[in-house]
Amino acid sequence: EPEVTQTPSHQVTQMGQEVILRCVPISNHLYFYWYRQILGQKVEFLVSFYNNEISEKSEIFDDQFSVERPDGSNFTLKIRSTKLEDSAMYFCASRSGWNQPQHFGDGTRLSIL
Amino acid sequence: AQSVTQLDSHVSVSEGTPVLLRCNYSSSYSPSLFWYVQHPNKGLQLLLKYTSAATLVKGINGFEAEFKKSETSFHLTKPSAHMSDAAEYFCVVGRGPGGGNKLTFGTGTQLKVEL
């Protein structure tokens, strides 16, 4: 069964550094998402992306965050200058159509030191 | 606006006994509802979805859920628990037939299955 693939599984970064989290959505999917889960808290929506632009974003997704689909297969989340509170599990998701559910990857655990 | 309340943070059952994980939702429009499961060190796997068709929804691994609009509930059940069911379960609400862009998650229920 096709899967959403996320790399790396664990990323450790110094505070203030830039980090890029990578995702390969399922190949025929058109809608792409990032969520995060801070330890002990709920999974929270960050951003949705369709037709090469952001379609919706949460208040968490401020100017420090950006997303990109640099080619036909990858979908990335960049955090420009990381803070301690960015430490979380980041999940990528994708879906094939508006009436289809989102499928999630295994997540990237981001640890900011 | 939409929200989800999972009424139990932890549920413990014996293998072979029924499972009930409770979820109540709030939504200002007709919701789509989902249950996702997360096994240790794995991602979120879709168990089942309700998108305004049949109110009793069957999912993978013998799980099912019933949408009750009058009670704003979407409880997850399974007749007989297996050890492999031990995981964290998330009730999720969204807007539109596929849930829309923004899914709203509950806090999760950790299911423990004992011999």
Coordinates of C-alpha atoms in Angstrom, one line a residue:
Chain A
E1 CA 0.0 0.0 0.0
P2 CA 1.4 3.5 -0.9
E3 CA 2.7 5.4 2.1
V4 CA 3.7 9.0 3.0
T5 CA 7.4 9.0 3.7
Q6 CA 9.1 11.4 6.1
T7 CA 12.8 12.0 6.6
P8 CA 14.7 12.1 8.9
S9 CA 12.9 10.2 11.6
H10 CA 14.7 12.3 14.2
Q11 CA 16.4 15.7 13.8
V12 CA 18.4 17.4 16.5
T13 CA 19.2 21.1 15.9
Q14 CA 20.7 23.9 17.8
M15 CA 18.4 26.8 18.7
G16 CA 18.5 29.5 16.1
Q17 CA 19.4 27.2 13.3
E18 CA 17.3 26.6 10.2
V19 CA 15.8 23.1 9.8
I20 CA 14.1 21.5 6.8
L21 CA 11.8 18.5 7.3
R22 CA 11.1 16.4 4.2
C23 CA 8.1 14.5 3.1
V24 CA 7.3 12.4 0.0
P25 CA 3.5 12.3 -0.3
I26 CA 1.7 9.4 -2.0
S27 CA 2.3 9.8 -5.7
N28 CA -1.1 10.7 -7.1
H29 CA -2.1 13.0 -4.2
L30 CA -2.8 16.6 -4.7
Y31 CA -3.4 18.1 -1.2
F32 CA -0.5 18.3 1.3
Y33 CA -0.4 19.1 5.0
W34 CA 1.8 19.6 8.0
Y35 CA 0.7 19.0 11.6
R36 CA 2.7 18.9 14.8
Q37 CA 2.4 17.3 18.2
I38 CA 4.2 18.8 21.1
L39 CA 5.0 16.1 23.7
G40 CA 1.9 15.5 25.9
Q41 CA -0.3 17.8 23.7
K42 CA -2.8 17.4 20.9
V43 CA -1.9 17.0 17.3
E44 CA -2.3 20.5 15.8
F45 CA -2.8 21.6 12.2
L46 CA -0.1 23.8 10.8
V47 CA -0.7 24.3 7.1
S48 CA -2.4 23.0 4.0
F49 CA -1.0 23.2 0.4
Y50 CA -2.7 22.8 -2.9
N51 CA -1.9 23.8 -6.5
N52 CA 1.5 25.1 -5.4
E53 CA 0.2 27.5 -2.8
I54 CA -0.9 27.6 0.8
S55 CA -4.6 27.1 1.0
E56 CA -5.0 27.4 4.8
K57 CA -2.7 28.0 7.8
S58 CA -3.0 28.1 11.5
E59 CA -1.9 30.9 13.8
I60 CA 1.1 28.7 14.7
F61 CA 2.4 29.0 11.2
D62 CA 4.1 32.4 11.4
D63 CA 6.8 34.0 9.4
Q64 CA 9.4 31.5 10.7
F65 CA 7.7 28.7 8.9
S66 CA 7.5 28.0 5.1
V67 CA 6.5 25.2 2.9
E68 CA 7.6 24.2 -0.6
R69 CA 7.0 21.6 -3.2
P70 CA 10.4 21.9 -5.0
D71 CA 9.7 19.1 -7.5
G72 CA 7.0 16.6 -8.3
S73 CA 7.6 14.4 -5.4
N74 CA 8.8 16.2 -2.3
F75 CA 7.0 18.5 0.1
T76 CA 9.1 20.4 2.7
L77 CA 8.6 22.3 5.9
K78 CA 11.3 24.9 6.8
I79 CA 11.7 26.5 10.1
R80 CA 13.9 29.5 9.6
S81 CA 15.3 30.1 13.1
T82 CA 14.3 27.4 15.5
K83 CA 13.2 28.0 19.1
L84 CA 13.1 25.6 22.0
E85 CA 9.3 25.5 21.7
D86 CA 9.5 24.1 18.2
S87 CA 10.5 20.8 19.6
A88 CA 7.7 18.4 18.6
M89 CA 6.8 15.5 16.3
Y90 CA 6.0 16.8 12.9
F91 CA 3.6 14.9 10.7
C92 CA 3.1 15.2 7.0
A93 CA -0.1 14.2 5.4
S94 CA -1.6 14.0 1.9
R95 CA -4.8 13.1 0.1
S96 CA -5.9 12.5 -3.4
G97 CA -9.0 14.5 -3.6
W98 CA -11.3 16.8 -1.7
N99 CA -13.6 14.0 -0.6
Q100 CA -10.8 11.6 0.5
P101 CA -9.3 11.3 3.9
Q102 CA -5.8 12.5 4.8
H103 CA -3.0 9.8 5.0
F104 CA -0.2 10.5 7.5
G105 CA 3.5 9.7 7.5
D106 CA 5.4 8.3 10.5
G107 CA 6.6 11.7 11.6
T108 CA 9.9 13.5 12.2
R109 CA 10.8 14.1 15.8
L110 CA 12.5 17.5 16.0
S111 CA 14.6 18.2 19.1
I112 CA 15.9 21.8 19.6
L113 CA 18.8 22.1 22.0
Chain B
A1 CA -15.5 26.0 14.8
Q2 CA -15.0 22.4 15.7
S3 CA -13.6 20.4 18.6
V4 CA -13.4 16.9 19.9
T5 CA -13.4 15.5 23.4
Q6 CA -12.1 12.1 24.1
L7 CA -13.5 11.1 27.4
D8 CA -10.9 8.7 28.6
S9 CA -7.1 9.2 28.4
H10 CA -6.4 5.6 29.2
V11 CA -8.5 2.4 28.8
S12 CA -7.5 -1.0 29.9
V13 CA -9.2 -4.2 28.7
S14 CA -8.5 -7.9 28.8
E15 CA -7.8 -9.7 25.6
G16 CA -11.0 -11.1 24.1
T17 CA -13.2 -8.5 25.9
P18 CA -15.0 -5.6 24.1
V19 CA -13.4 -2.3 23.5
L20 CA -15.2 1.1 23.9
L21 CA -13.4 4.3 23.3
R22 CA -15.6 7.4 23.7
C23 CA -15.6 10.5 21.7
N24 CA -17.9 13.6 21.6
Y25 CA -17.6 16.3 19.0
S26 CA -18.7 19.9 18.5
S27 CA -19.1 21.4 15.1
S28 CA -20.9 24.4 13.6
Y29 CA -21.5 22.5 10.4
S30 CA -22.1 18.9 9.3
P31 CA -18.9 17.2 10.4
S32 CA -16.8 14.4 9.0
L33 CA -15.4 12.2 11.7
F34 CA -12.4 9.9 11.8
W35 CA -10.6 7.6 14.1
Y36 CA -6.9 7.3 13.6
V37 CA -4.6 4.9 15.5
Q38 CA -0.9 5.4 16.4
H39 CA 1.2 2.4 17.3
P40 CA 4.5 3.1 19.1
N41 CA 7.0 4.9 16.9
K42 CA 4.6 4.8 14.0
G43 CA 2.5 7.3 12.2
L44 CA -1.2 7.9 12.3
Q45 CA -3.2 5.2 10.5
L46 CA -6.8 5.8 9.4
L47 CA -9.1 3.2 11.1
L48 CA -12.4 4.5 9.8
K49 CA -14.3 7.6 8.6
Y50 CA -17.8 9.0 8.7
T51 CA -18.7 11.4 6.0
S52 CA -22.6 11.7 6.1
A53 CA -23.4 8.3 4.6
A54 CA -24.3 5.4 6.9
T55 CA -24.2 6.2 10.6
L56 CA -22.6 2.9 11.5
V57 CA -19.1 2.8 10.0
K58 CA -16.9 -0.3 9.8
G59 CA -13.2 0.1 9.7
I60 CA -10.1 -2.0 9.6
N61 CA -9.1 -4.7 12.1
G62 CA -12.7 -5.3 13.3
F63 CA -13.3 -1.7 14.6
E64 CA -16.5 0.2 14.1
A65 CA -18.0 3.4 15.2
E66 CA -21.5 4.9 15.3
F67 CA -22.3 8.5 14.5
K68 CA -25.1 9.7 16.8
K69 CA -26.0 13.3 16.0
S70 CA -28.5 13.7 18.9
E71 CA -25.7 12.8 21.3
T72 CA -22.9 14.4 19.3
S73 CA -20.9 11.2 19.8
F74 CA -18.7 9.0 17.6
H75 CA -17.6 6.2 19.9
L76 CA -15.2 3.5 18.7
T77 CA -15.9 -0.2 19.5
K78 CA -14.6 -3.6 18.8
P79 CA -16.2 -6.8 20.0
S80 CA -13.0 -8.6 21.1
A81 CA -9.7 -7.0 21.8
H82 CA -6.4 -8.4 20.6
M83 CA -3.0 -7.7 22.0
S84 CA -2.0 -6.0 18.8
D85 CA -4.8 -3.4 19.4
A86 CA -2.7 -1.8 22.1
A87 CA -2.0 1.7 20.8
E88 CA -3.1 5.3 21.0
Y89 CA -6.4 6.2 19.3
F90 CA -7.4 9.7 18.1
C91 CA -10.9 10.9 17.4
V92 CA -10.7 13.6 14.7
V93 CA -13.3 16.0 13.3
G94 CA -13.1 17.9 10.0
R95 CA -15.3 19.8 7.6
G96 CA -16.5 18.5 4.2
P97 CA -16.6 15.0 2.8
G98 CA -12.9 14.3 3.2
G99 CA -12.6 16.3 6.4
G100 CA -11.4 19.5 4.7
N101 CA -8.0 21.0 5.1
K102 CA -7.9 21.4 8.9
L103 CA -8.4 18.3 10.9
T104 CA -9.0 18.9 14.7
F105 CA -7.7 16.1 16.9
G106 CA -8.8 14.9 20.3
T107 CA -6.2 14.4 23.0
G108 CA -6.0 10.7 22.4
T109 CA -6.9 7.5 24.3
Q110 CA -4.2 5.0 25.2
L111 CA -5.6 1.5 24.9
K112 CA -3.9 -1.2 27.0
V113 CA -4.7 -4.8 26.3
E114 CA -3.8 -7.3 29.0
L115 CA -3.6 -11.1 28.9

